[in-house]
Amino acid sequence: MLFSKHALLVPFLARASLAFPTSNSSAPGKHDANSFDYVVVGSGPGGGPLAVNLAEAGYAVLLLEAGQNHTDKTSQQILAFFGEAQFDEEQGWFFYVKHFSNQTQAAKDSKMVWLKPDGEYWVGNDPPGGSTQLGLWYPRAGTFGGCDTHNGGVTVYPSEFDWDNIANITTDASWGHDQMRRYFEKLERNLVVAPRAPGHGFSGYQPIGVGGKENFEKDPQIVAVAQGSAAAFGFTERSKSNNWDVILKKDSNGIVEDRDFHNDAYQISFKKDERGRRYSAANRVSDAIAKRLPLTVRFDSLVTKVVVDEDLKATGVEYLEGTQLYKADPRVQKAAKSNTGVPRSVTATREIIVAGGTFNTPQILMLSGIGPAEELNKFNIPVVVDLPGVGKNLQDHYEVPVIQEFPNNFTLFDGCDLVDGVSPCYEEWKKGTGPYTTLGFTQVALFTSSVAPRGERDLILYGSPDAIRGHLPPYTNFTRFKTGSNKFTFTISESHSRNRAGAITLTSADPREMPDINFEYFANGGDEDIQGLADGVAFARKIFDSALERNATTGEYYPGRDISSQESVREYVKDEAYGHHPTGTASIGGDEDPLAVLDSSFRVRGVKGLRVVDASIFPVVPGTFPLIAVFMVSEKASDVILQDAKRLDM
């Protein structure tokens, strides 16, 4: 949780927020209650916009969502509360993942979660005797809008490589970076840069802005860190300024020469509207419902299987209707049992699109008999298509923090605490001003390590006035760095990790069970990945040292300057790295690639009428934050599907 000092605000603010319907359905289209043109599984950044686009084209679309609609919660609407949203048991799915198969190495992570003999959780390296190693807590969203409702909404445009690589391995030029840029321009409504700035859009559905200089300039310590970033990059004149817009560049996403090779410090761009509120995939769908498009949304619908006929054509899906069905639901974990649900089914006359996300899409495919035959046979699942790549190629962005201590508390959220039922910051937020219109994060630094692939920048350092060690579950013994109020964290994240060894495998044929999730950290290219992150640690320290010269900081809090040799820093990286951007488990690939799950048109190989559109489609994890890349993929998939539909209708 990032902004724990606001925890008491959430119940009050939730009551004060606007009410949204708990279920949505559109005006009836040309379909009955159990037959639609298209069925989309999952309402996140891949499935939500896609479902809207298909409905806007006049097709009857059913959008199935396993969770419920919680867009009325202020923990979703205020981006600075995204940590609260991740902790919310009504919204979240709590996975426990493996970083290493070797449990001895895994136990070196101070964030390791254990289950004690008394059934309680323990976090750390020294669990009580008899405790069982669960894994690293990995929050996902089990709610309308998917992880777009509980993330930070950070939007950093992908590198040219991310698109050109797909174009090259599939020989499909439509994936080239110049072609993909137009999807970003189509969906974006930029609120910051000058009109007609190259590479940006200004009339799309997705508003993108920055935190606002007036919120940051009032804190000299935040300004000093930004000045330190400029100085570390060698921008001496910018480092002397007190003007936020001079110290940090505003636009990290536009078209500039050699963009992917340019190191610089930027204000952080994120998905917020003109009022400073989150605009998520759920909002996109809700807007479509309000327009009475032929779009139906069904909540509490856990998809268990894609139905494939004898001609290998996907014809429908089966799902369970009910609440608290999936065992990633923390309420189910506490009760040690899930509800059974009511079996339902629905048919699609045209296509089915699975957009369940990197963890759940491969699980759905395997439960449907589409995946590695050896894996399916373990659980007596009839093999429909032997597709070895399903669940393989699990990737993430490795991340490690450097936390600095400052002489004074940061003042960004001063006066925000709830007093006598009133929060001044909330009152400002309702007017579209104040610190709640920021993300809480203040800046990003894009940097090239000594081992950067292709020589392009491969690290992003994102900074926040808080102590952020990684993802820690809400109910643990762990004491979180006091409150972090006088701490500042740079989280170093690697854009294109080299590891392809991670995998998601079934643990049961029961769709309510969670799969086994093992990232197999540093199994491929580990030496280079560890060195790249070690370079990032050194650069974060360079920034803080520059701030120290301005008498703004008192010293490093974590991991501590006693960890300074190359060997000790590399060990720190290996033991403590984490991530929160899983991708790749149903990846696009060329015809000759035995692990390719999809072709360049998102079609599942070997099955007609079935596609995948979410973060699982990427052959290489896109840098540096994959969110906007998934929205772009959703727009491209919409074009591809609609073009195919027109050809069939001719």
XYZ file of C-alpha atoms in Angstrom:
650
model
C 0.000 0.000 0.000
C 1.518 3.282 -1.040
C -0.477 5.932 0.789
C -1.298 4.182 4.034
C -1.847 7.427 5.922
C -5.080 7.891 3.948
C -6.546 4.512 4.871
C -9.188 5.972 7.175
C -10.415 8.267 4.441
C -11.598 5.556 2.114
C -14.840 4.452 3.832
C -15.977 8.064 4.201
C -15.072 9.018 0.657
C -16.715 5.917 -0.802
C -19.991 6.963 0.779
C -19.589 10.415 -0.722
C -18.944 9.217 -4.280
C -21.409 8.779 -7.093
C -23.385 5.573 -7.302
C -22.942 3.287 -10.306
C -25.170 0.367 -11.248
C -24.099 -3.041 -10.013
C -25.123 -4.632 -13.303
C -25.275 -3.287 -16.831
C -27.124 -4.290 -19.953
C -27.762 -2.452 -23.163
C -30.835 -2.041 -25.259
C -31.493 -5.443 -26.827
C -29.830 -6.094 -30.154
C -30.450 -8.840 -32.687
C -29.855 -11.712 -30.311
C -31.560 -13.722 -27.631
C -30.403 -13.847 -24.041
C -27.877 -16.602 -24.705
C -26.616 -15.870 -28.209
C -24.544 -12.921 -29.387
C -22.377 -12.032 -32.352
C -19.280 -11.727 -30.178
C -18.497 -12.840 -26.649
C -15.624 -11.069 -24.901
C -14.171 -12.598 -21.747
C -12.686 -9.956 -19.448
C -13.343 -6.217 -19.166
C -9.801 -4.877 -18.686
C -7.688 -2.759 -21.068
C -7.770 -5.505 -23.704
C -11.378 -6.659 -23.571
C -13.260 -3.559 -22.441
C -12.395 -1.137 -25.286
C -12.625 -3.988 -27.799
C -16.164 -4.844 -26.723
C -17.144 -1.182 -27.079
C -15.647 -0.922 -30.566
C -17.482 -4.024 -31.765
C -20.758 -2.713 -30.333
C -20.197 0.695 -31.938
C -19.961 -1.145 -35.258
C -23.461 -2.488 -34.638
C -22.689 -6.024 -33.494
C -24.365 -7.639 -30.513
C -21.654 -8.127 -27.889
C -21.635 -9.884 -24.543
C -18.895 -8.869 -22.100
C -18.360 -11.375 -19.283
C -16.684 -10.190 -16.079
C -15.845 -12.452 -13.135
C -15.973 -9.580 -10.651
C -18.414 -6.830 -9.856
C -18.728 -3.145 -10.641
C -16.864 -1.043 -8.059
C -16.365 2.106 -10.093
C -18.322 3.946 -7.412
C -15.461 3.479 -4.948
C -13.263 6.486 -4.409
C -10.246 4.186 -4.115
C -10.712 3.704 -7.858
C -11.547 7.276 -8.734
C -8.638 8.899 -6.876
C -5.465 7.599 -8.488
C -3.383 8.370 -5.401
C -5.481 5.747 -3.590
C -4.549 2.904 -5.929
C -2.787 1.140 -3.058
C -6.070 1.085 -1.173
C -7.804 -0.381 -4.224
C -5.215 -3.167 -4.369
C -5.885 -3.994 -0.710
C -9.672 -3.999 -1.106
C -10.921 -7.563 -0.752
C -14.043 -6.783 -2.774
C -11.951 -5.685 -5.771
C -8.795 -7.739 -5.583
C -7.529 -11.155 -6.479
C -4.529 -12.077 -4.340
C -2.067 -14.400 -6.046
C 1.071 -15.807 -4.437
C 3.725 -16.380 -7.073
C 7.133 -17.976 -7.256
C 10.221 -16.091 -8.330
C 12.456 -19.164 -8.125
C 11.898 -22.905 -8.102
C 14.703 -23.153 -5.544
C 12.951 -22.463 -2.231
C 16.227 -21.637 -0.471
C 16.922 -18.830 -2.935
C 13.276 -17.752 -2.829
C 13.351 -17.461 0.972
C 16.069 -14.790 0.777
C 13.414 -12.283 -0.345
C 12.334 -10.231 2.666
C 8.868 -9.961 1.095
C 8.274 -13.722 1.107
C 4.858 -14.682 2.479
C 4.505 -17.756 4.673
C 1.482 -19.553 6.083
C 2.025 -20.286 9.766
C 0.747 -23.481 11.415
C -2.026 -21.449 13.086
C -3.323 -20.321 9.656
C -2.027 -16.751 9.927
C 0.332 -15.099 7.425
C 3.963 -14.135 8.017
C 6.232 -11.961 5.875
C 10.017 -12.082 6.052
C 13.090 -14.301 6.064
C 12.604 -15.844 9.514
C 9.140 -17.439 9.725
C 8.043 -19.418 12.781
C 8.813 -23.110 12.695
C 6.492 -25.243 10.652
C 5.501 -22.393 8.306
C 4.823 -23.091 4.630
C 6.286 -20.891 1.891
C 3.365 -19.414 -0.075
C 5.221 -17.101 -2.448
C 5.327 -13.394 -3.218
C 2.064 -11.492 -2.927
C 0.938 -10.415 -6.394
C -2.272 -8.356 -6.423
C -4.508 -8.452 -9.482
C -7.928 -6.892 -9.931
C -10.973 -9.149 -9.866
C -13.364 -6.365 -10.772
C -15.006 -4.537 -13.655
C -12.225 -2.861 -15.658
C -9.541 -5.293 -14.587
C -6.163 -4.082 -13.369
C -6.811 -0.719 -15.010
C -8.950 0.085 -11.964
C -6.231 -0.421 -9.335
C -2.990 0.474 -11.076
C -1.230 3.835 -11.129
C -2.358 4.505 -14.679
C 1.194 5.425 -15.720
C 1.467 5.941 -19.474
C 4.906 5.658 -21.009
C 4.742 5.043 -24.732
C 6.404 1.769 -25.811
C 9.666 1.677 -27.725
C 9.796 1.178 -31.475
C 11.317 -2.250 -30.838
C 8.167 -3.439 -29.061
C 6.182 -3.130 -32.290
C 8.893 -3.743 -34.889
C 9.813 -7.018 -33.199
C 6.275 -8.359 -33.707
C 6.291 -7.124 -37.293
C 9.594 -8.899 -37.946
C 8.796 -12.275 -36.374
C 5.375 -12.451 -38.056
C 6.298 -10.659 -41.323
C 3.197 -8.528 -40.743
C 4.096 -4.914 -41.512
C 0.921 -3.624 -39.873
C 2.659 -4.123 -36.518
C 5.459 -1.704 -37.411
C 6.006 1.177 -34.998
C 4.866 3.800 -37.500
C 1.583 1.944 -38.026
C 1.010 1.343 -34.319
C 1.512 4.987 -33.361
C -1.815 5.861 -34.989
C -3.667 3.734 -32.442
C -2.171 5.774 -29.635
C -3.146 8.971 -31.436
C -6.652 7.584 -31.894
C -7.311 6.722 -28.261
C -5.447 9.570 -26.526
C -6.925 12.867 -25.345
C -3.809 14.677 -24.180
C -4.365 17.393 -21.604
C -0.813 18.733 -21.357
C 1.177 19.150 -24.557
C 0.702 21.796 -27.209
C -2.069 21.164 -29.774
C -0.892 19.171 -32.797
C 2.270 18.018 -30.993
C 3.675 15.155 -33.118
C 2.606 11.681 -32.078
C -0.232 12.725 -29.791
C -4.010 12.546 -29.960
C -6.413 15.161 -28.653
C -9.904 13.796 -29.261
C -9.752 10.176 -28.102
C -11.570 8.598 -25.200
C -8.502 8.241 -22.967
C -7.429 11.437 -21.153
C -3.752 11.640 -20.191
C -2.194 14.320 -18.014
C 0.508 15.015 -15.422
C 0.409 15.799 -11.719
C 0.558 19.578 -11.909
C 3.496 21.742 -10.887
C 1.494 23.595 -8.239
C 1.272 20.388 -6.214
C 4.995 19.661 -6.241
C 6.664 23.068 -6.155
C 5.336 23.718 -2.648
C 7.657 21.029 -1.235
C 11.354 21.998 -1.490
C 12.458 18.402 -0.856
C 10.474 17.115 -3.837
C 11.958 19.914 -5.945
C 15.461 19.012 -4.710
C 15.053 15.409 -5.876
C 13.911 16.610 -9.300
C 16.904 18.957 -9.446
C 19.081 16.006 -8.520
C 17.691 14.051 -11.462
C 18.469 16.865 -13.884
C 21.980 17.184 -12.431
C 22.605 13.436 -12.645
C 21.857 13.585 -16.372
C 24.183 16.568 -16.778
C 21.481 19.200 -17.321
C 23.157 21.810 -15.144
C 20.983 24.791 -15.967
C 17.762 22.846 -15.461
C 19.058 21.602 -12.112
C 19.427 25.191 -10.891
C 15.830 26.116 -11.619
C 12.952 25.998 -9.133
C 10.382 25.863 -11.939
C 8.960 22.340 -12.148
C 8.298 22.668 -15.887
C 11.933 23.635 -16.474
C 13.534 20.972 -14.282
C 11.498 18.087 -15.732
C 10.274 17.708 -19.283
C 6.511 17.368 -19.677
C 6.285 14.957 -22.585
C 7.837 11.501 -22.483
C 5.479 10.107 -25.132
C 5.799 12.328 -28.191
C 7.701 11.737 -31.407
C 11.254 13.042 -31.135
C 14.436 12.024 -32.919
C 16.161 9.045 -31.276
C 13.521 8.982 -28.557
C 14.380 5.447 -27.475
C 18.028 6.384 -27.001
C 17.562 9.670 -25.169
C 18.171 9.747 -21.402
C 16.219 12.375 -19.510
C 14.007 13.236 -16.537
C 10.287 13.751 -17.049
C 7.105 14.591 -15.253
C 5.089 11.422 -14.902
C 2.196 10.977 -17.357
C -0.844 9.049 -16.251
C -4.471 8.375 -17.133
C -6.604 11.056 -15.546
C -9.423 13.186 -16.865
C -9.917 16.929 -16.783
C -11.237 16.687 -13.211
C -8.222 14.717 -12.012
C -10.087 11.392 -11.838
C -9.150 7.972 -13.114
C -10.607 7.089 -16.477
C -10.410 3.304 -16.825
C -11.531 0.582 -19.187
C -14.599 0.262 -16.943
C -15.464 3.909 -17.565
C -15.104 3.340 -21.303
C -17.611 0.481 -21.135
C -19.962 2.393 -18.840
C -20.034 5.286 -21.297
C -20.971 2.850 -24.064
C -23.776 1.385 -21.955
C -25.133 4.879 -21.390
C -25.304 5.327 -25.171
C -27.540 2.231 -25.442
C -25.157 0.396 -27.728
C -25.852 -3.325 -28.357
C -23.490 -4.238 -25.522
C -24.446 -6.448 -22.579
C -22.254 -6.804 -19.492
C -22.669 -9.691 -17.074
C -20.852 -9.533 -13.753
C -20.136 -12.425 -11.361
C -19.415 -14.614 -14.392
C -16.341 -16.828 -14.023
C -15.595 -18.356 -17.424
C -14.662 -22.014 -17.133
C -14.351 -23.155 -20.732
C -14.420 -22.119 -24.369
C -16.635 -24.564 -26.249
C -15.064 -25.856 -29.486
C -17.048 -28.003 -31.934
C -15.879 -30.942 -34.054
C -14.759 -28.578 -36.807
C -12.446 -26.851 -34.333
C -14.641 -23.760 -34.325
C -15.198 -21.890 -31.052
C -18.955 -21.633 -30.638
C -19.518 -20.458 -27.084
C -18.354 -20.339 -23.498
C -19.379 -21.957 -20.259
C -19.220 -20.006 -17.028
C -20.209 -20.073 -13.397
C -22.516 -17.353 -12.159
C -21.985 -16.260 -8.566
C -19.802 -14.386 -6.139
C -16.606 -15.473 -4.394
C -15.991 -18.359 -6.761
C -12.306 -18.012 -7.631
C -9.753 -18.923 -4.999
C -7.619 -15.854 -5.682
C -10.438 -13.914 -4.006
C -9.058 -13.074 -0.532
C -12.493 -13.615 1.008
C -12.396 -17.169 -0.331
C -8.863 -17.610 0.996
C -9.991 -16.561 4.484
C -12.987 -18.891 4.411
C -10.833 -21.720 2.977
C -13.591 -22.569 0.521
C -15.309 -21.035 -2.488
C -18.893 -20.968 -3.606
C -19.882 -23.416 -6.313
C -21.744 -21.032 -8.618
C -24.538 -21.724 -11.084
C -23.450 -23.231 -14.441
C -24.359 -21.073 -17.434
C -23.512 -21.066 -21.120
C -23.720 -18.683 -24.028
C -23.027 -18.953 -27.749
C -21.298 -16.659 -30.215
C -22.315 -16.652 -33.871
C -19.089 -14.952 -34.954
C -16.179 -15.070 -32.527
C -15.026 -15.369 -28.950
C -12.271 -13.123 -27.654
C -10.478 -14.097 -24.447
C -9.079 -11.123 -22.533
C -8.654 -12.554 -19.057
C -5.136 -11.282 -18.523
C -1.721 -12.901 -18.365
C -2.582 -15.224 -15.472
C -6.129 -16.229 -16.363
C -6.143 -16.340 -20.171
C -3.820 -19.371 -20.345
C -5.799 -21.023 -17.556
C -9.035 -20.604 -19.545
C -7.400 -21.928 -22.712
C -5.990 -24.998 -20.963
C -9.283 -25.747 -19.237
C -10.790 -25.654 -22.740
C -8.360 -28.305 -23.996
C -6.109 -25.819 -25.769
C -2.547 -26.025 -24.530
C 0.367 -28.410 -23.927
C -1.019 -31.957 -24.271
C 1.270 -33.230 -21.538
C -0.107 -30.610 -19.151
C -3.738 -31.329 -20.053
C -3.311 -35.075 -19.699
C -2.228 -34.652 -16.079
C -5.749 -33.520 -15.237
C -7.681 -35.664 -17.733
C -8.672 -32.647 -19.795
C -9.516 -33.761 -23.358
C -6.979 -32.288 -25.774
C -8.634 -30.137 -28.423
C -5.448 -28.578 -29.786
C -1.943 -29.431 -28.604
C -0.511 -25.916 -28.295
C 2.743 -26.097 -26.284
C 3.178 -22.342 -25.854
C 0.051 -21.749 -23.788
C 1.198 -20.612 -20.346
C 4.846 -20.413 -21.370
C 6.980 -17.286 -21.930
C 5.807 -15.636 -18.692
C 7.728 -12.376 -18.325
C 7.784 -9.297 -16.132
C 9.677 -6.078 -15.546
C 12.217 -6.645 -12.776
C 12.086 -3.901 -10.148
C 14.173 -2.927 -7.107
C 13.889 0.114 -4.811
C 16.351 2.606 -3.384
C 14.872 4.553 -0.469
C 16.366 7.773 0.853
C 15.653 9.442 4.180
C 15.096 13.195 4.408
C 15.290 15.579 7.371
C 11.646 16.639 7.132
C 8.358 15.016 6.271
C 7.209 15.512 2.724
C 4.323 17.962 2.530
C 2.533 16.854 -0.647
C -0.376 15.382 1.328
C -0.306 17.741 4.297
C -3.800 18.512 5.545
C -5.315 15.542 3.729
C -6.285 13.550 6.802
C -9.936 13.197 7.701
C -10.860 15.596 10.509
C -14.428 15.923 11.793
C -15.766 14.149 8.726
C -14.119 16.578 6.301
C -10.992 16.174 4.190
C -9.728 19.444 2.669
C -7.884 17.509 -0.019
C -11.048 15.660 -0.973
C -12.924 18.940 -1.237
C -10.162 20.219 -3.550
C -10.302 17.001 -5.576
C -14.028 17.427 -6.185
C -13.127 20.755 -7.810
C -10.388 19.154 -9.921
C -7.459 20.568 -7.932
C -5.136 19.604 -5.104
C -2.784 16.711 -4.353
C -5.396 14.013 -4.955
C -5.274 14.930 -8.667
C -1.682 13.679 -8.684
C -0.672 10.069 -8.726
C 1.571 10.593 -5.717
C 4.523 9.684 -7.893
C 6.391 12.794 -8.947
C 8.784 11.981 -11.782
C 10.423 9.382 -13.995
C 13.995 9.096 -15.226
C 14.661 7.121 -18.410
C 18.204 5.803 -18.463
C 20.519 3.507 -20.451
C 22.406 0.828 -18.525
C 25.809 -0.592 -19.437
C 24.164 -3.747 -20.801
C 21.242 -2.179 -22.673
C 19.950 -4.311 -25.563
C 20.401 -2.562 -28.891
C 21.947 0.356 -27.005
C 18.528 1.883 -26.263
C 17.479 3.095 -22.840
C 16.389 0.129 -20.794
C 15.696 1.452 -17.305
C 13.006 3.653 -15.828
C 13.297 5.106 -12.344
C 10.004 6.346 -10.959
C 10.002 8.404 -7.793
C 7.573 8.894 -4.943
C 7.666 10.555 -1.508
C 7.035 7.332 0.386
C 8.874 4.143 1.379
C 8.011 1.499 -1.204
C 9.764 -1.801 -0.809
C 7.539 -3.828 -3.072
C 4.156 -5.524 -2.832
C 3.253 -6.548 0.705
C -0.099 -8.142 1.621
C -2.432 -6.138 3.857
C -2.672 -8.657 6.710
C 0.875 -9.409 7.848
C 3.292 -8.947 10.724
C 5.387 -6.579 8.639
C 5.968 -3.042 9.923
C 6.114 -0.687 6.986
C 9.030 1.674 7.522
C 7.194 3.762 10.128
C 4.875 5.674 7.772
C 7.408 6.599 5.117
C 6.485 10.256 5.506
C 10.094 11.451 5.369
C 11.247 8.844 2.838
C 11.546 9.049 -0.943
C 11.739 5.963 -3.146
C 13.140 5.516 -6.596
C 11.921 2.221 -7.996
C 14.218 0.988 -10.755
C 12.472 -1.060 -13.428
C 14.045 -2.860 -16.379
C 12.229 -2.393 -19.669
C 13.064 -5.526 -21.627
C 14.121 -8.355 -19.363
C 15.795 -11.264 -21.120
C 14.131 -14.088 -19.228
C 11.624 -16.287 -21.085
C 11.589 -19.228 -18.656
C 8.525 -18.303 -16.602
C 5.384 -20.402 -16.895
C 1.803 -20.745 -15.728
C 0.620 -24.306 -15.235
C -2.597 -25.837 -13.991
C -2.940 -27.168 -10.466
C -6.360 -28.687 -11.076
C -9.116 -29.119 -13.639
C -11.325 -27.110 -11.277
C -11.646 -23.606 -12.787
C -11.986 -22.110 -9.313
C -8.442 -23.117 -8.390
C -5.512 -20.786 -9.016
C -2.787 -21.939 -11.402
C 0.841 -22.313 -10.412
C 2.716 -19.127 -11.361
C 6.515 -19.356 -11.528
C 8.502 -16.506 -13.081
C 11.827 -18.410 -12.790
C 13.696 -15.156 -12.161
C 16.999 -14.607 -13.966
C 16.942 -18.072 -15.587
C 17.792 -16.592 -19.012
C 20.153 -13.640 -19.361
C 20.307 -13.252 -15.616
C 23.811 -11.797 -15.429
C 22.900 -8.957 -17.799
C 19.531 -8.283 -16.174
C 21.071 -8.153 -12.698
C 23.826 -5.852 -13.926
C 21.342 -3.526 -15.588
C 19.393 -3.157 -12.352
C 22.647 -2.667 -10.415
C 23.420 0.206 -12.792
C 20.003 1.614 -11.944
C 20.763 1.426 -8.216
C 23.973 3.396 -8.852
C 22.094 6.025 -10.854
C 19.396 6.426 -8.179
C 22.180 6.989 -5.668
C 23.728 9.561 -7.992
C 20.427 11.467 -7.993
C 20.157 11.326 -4.217
C 23.804 12.394 -3.826
C 23.029 15.463 -5.890
C 20.066 16.190 -3.616
C 22.382 15.683 -0.629
C 24.631 18.414 -1.997
C 21.603 20.674 -1.713
C 21.312 19.717 1.981
C 18.000 18.047 1.210
C 18.666 14.497 2.425
C 20.222 12.748 5.389
C 21.202 9.373 3.940
C 20.072 6.104 2.389
C 17.441 4.157 4.284
C 17.213 1.037 2.110
C 19.078 -1.080 1.118
C 21.753 1.061 2.837
C 25.160 2.193 1.679
C 26.792 -0.773 3.414
C 25.578 -2.571 0.293
C 27.876 -0.791 -2.133
C 30.273 -3.264 -3.743
C 29.274 -4.667 -7.117
C 28.936 -8.105 -5.594
C 26.675 -6.979 -2.746
C 24.482 -4.814 -4.993
C 24.049 -7.670 -7.447
C 23.124 -9.972 -4.575
C 20.592 -7.412 -3.328
C 19.059 -7.227 -6.805
C 18.775 -10.993 -7.125
C 17.277 -11.495 -3.687
C 14.836 -8.582 -3.596
C 13.695 -7.957 -7.204
C 9.966 -8.063 -7.809
C 7.535 -7.046 -10.565
C 3.940 -6.214 -11.366
C 3.687 -6.242 -15.184
C 3.143 -9.894 -16.205
C 2.945 -10.583 -19.938
C 3.547 -13.159 -22.616
C 1.654 -16.351 -21.745
C -0.337 -16.563 -25.012
C 2.150 -14.848 -27.251
C 2.071 -13.889 -30.886
C 4.729 -15.545 -33.014
C 5.733 -16.656 -36.470
C 4.453 -19.787 -38.183
C 7.752 -21.562 -37.560
C 7.733 -20.861 -33.806
C 6.552 -23.976 -31.926
C 5.633 -21.886 -28.871
C 3.584 -19.287 -30.766
C 0.005 -19.349 -29.478
C -1.389 -16.639 -31.757
C -0.839 -15.417 -35.271
C -0.432 -11.728 -36.015
C -4.223 -11.313 -36.169
C -4.668 -12.503 -32.559
C -6.129 -15.835 -33.724
C -5.483 -18.886 -31.553
C -3.620 -21.356 -33.739
C -5.646 -24.412 -34.634
C -9.027 -23.009 -33.569
C -11.369 -20.977 -35.715
C -13.321 -18.076 -34.238
C -11.127 -17.675 -31.147
C -8.750 -14.807 -30.385
C -6.818 -13.440 -27.426
C -6.479 -9.704 -26.756
C -4.674 -8.737 -23.549
C -1.152 -8.461 -22.098
C -0.535 -12.173 -22.643
C -0.081 -11.628 -26.415
C 3.345 -9.965 -26.242
C 6.339 -12.082 -27.265
C 8.585 -9.689 -25.295
C 7.376 -7.674 -22.313
C 6.891 -4.128 -23.633
C 8.801 -1.348 -21.917
C 8.399 0.351 -19.575
C 4.784 0.263 -18.367
C 2.648 -2.071 -20.532
C -0.715 -0.439 -19.824
C -0.950 1.898 -22.796
C 0.470 -0.830 -25.053
C -2.478 -3.081 -24.150
C -4.954 -0.297 -24.946
C -3.243 0.127 -28.320
C -3.416 -3.617 -28.939
C -7.140 -3.520 -28.157
C -7.640 -0.845 -30.811
C -5.624 -2.796 -33.372
C -7.521 -6.007 -32.619
C -10.784 -4.130 -33.097
C -9.698 -3.079 -36.576
C -8.563 -6.599 -37.484
C -11.762 -8.261 -36.247
C -14.038 -5.740 -37.940
C -12.138 -6.037 -41.218
C -12.573 -9.820 -41.109
C -16.267 -9.383 -40.335
C -16.740 -7.162 -43.380
C -15.075 -9.743 -45.617
C -17.378 -12.460 -44.295
C -20.428 -10.256 -44.854
C -19.590 -9.455 -48.468
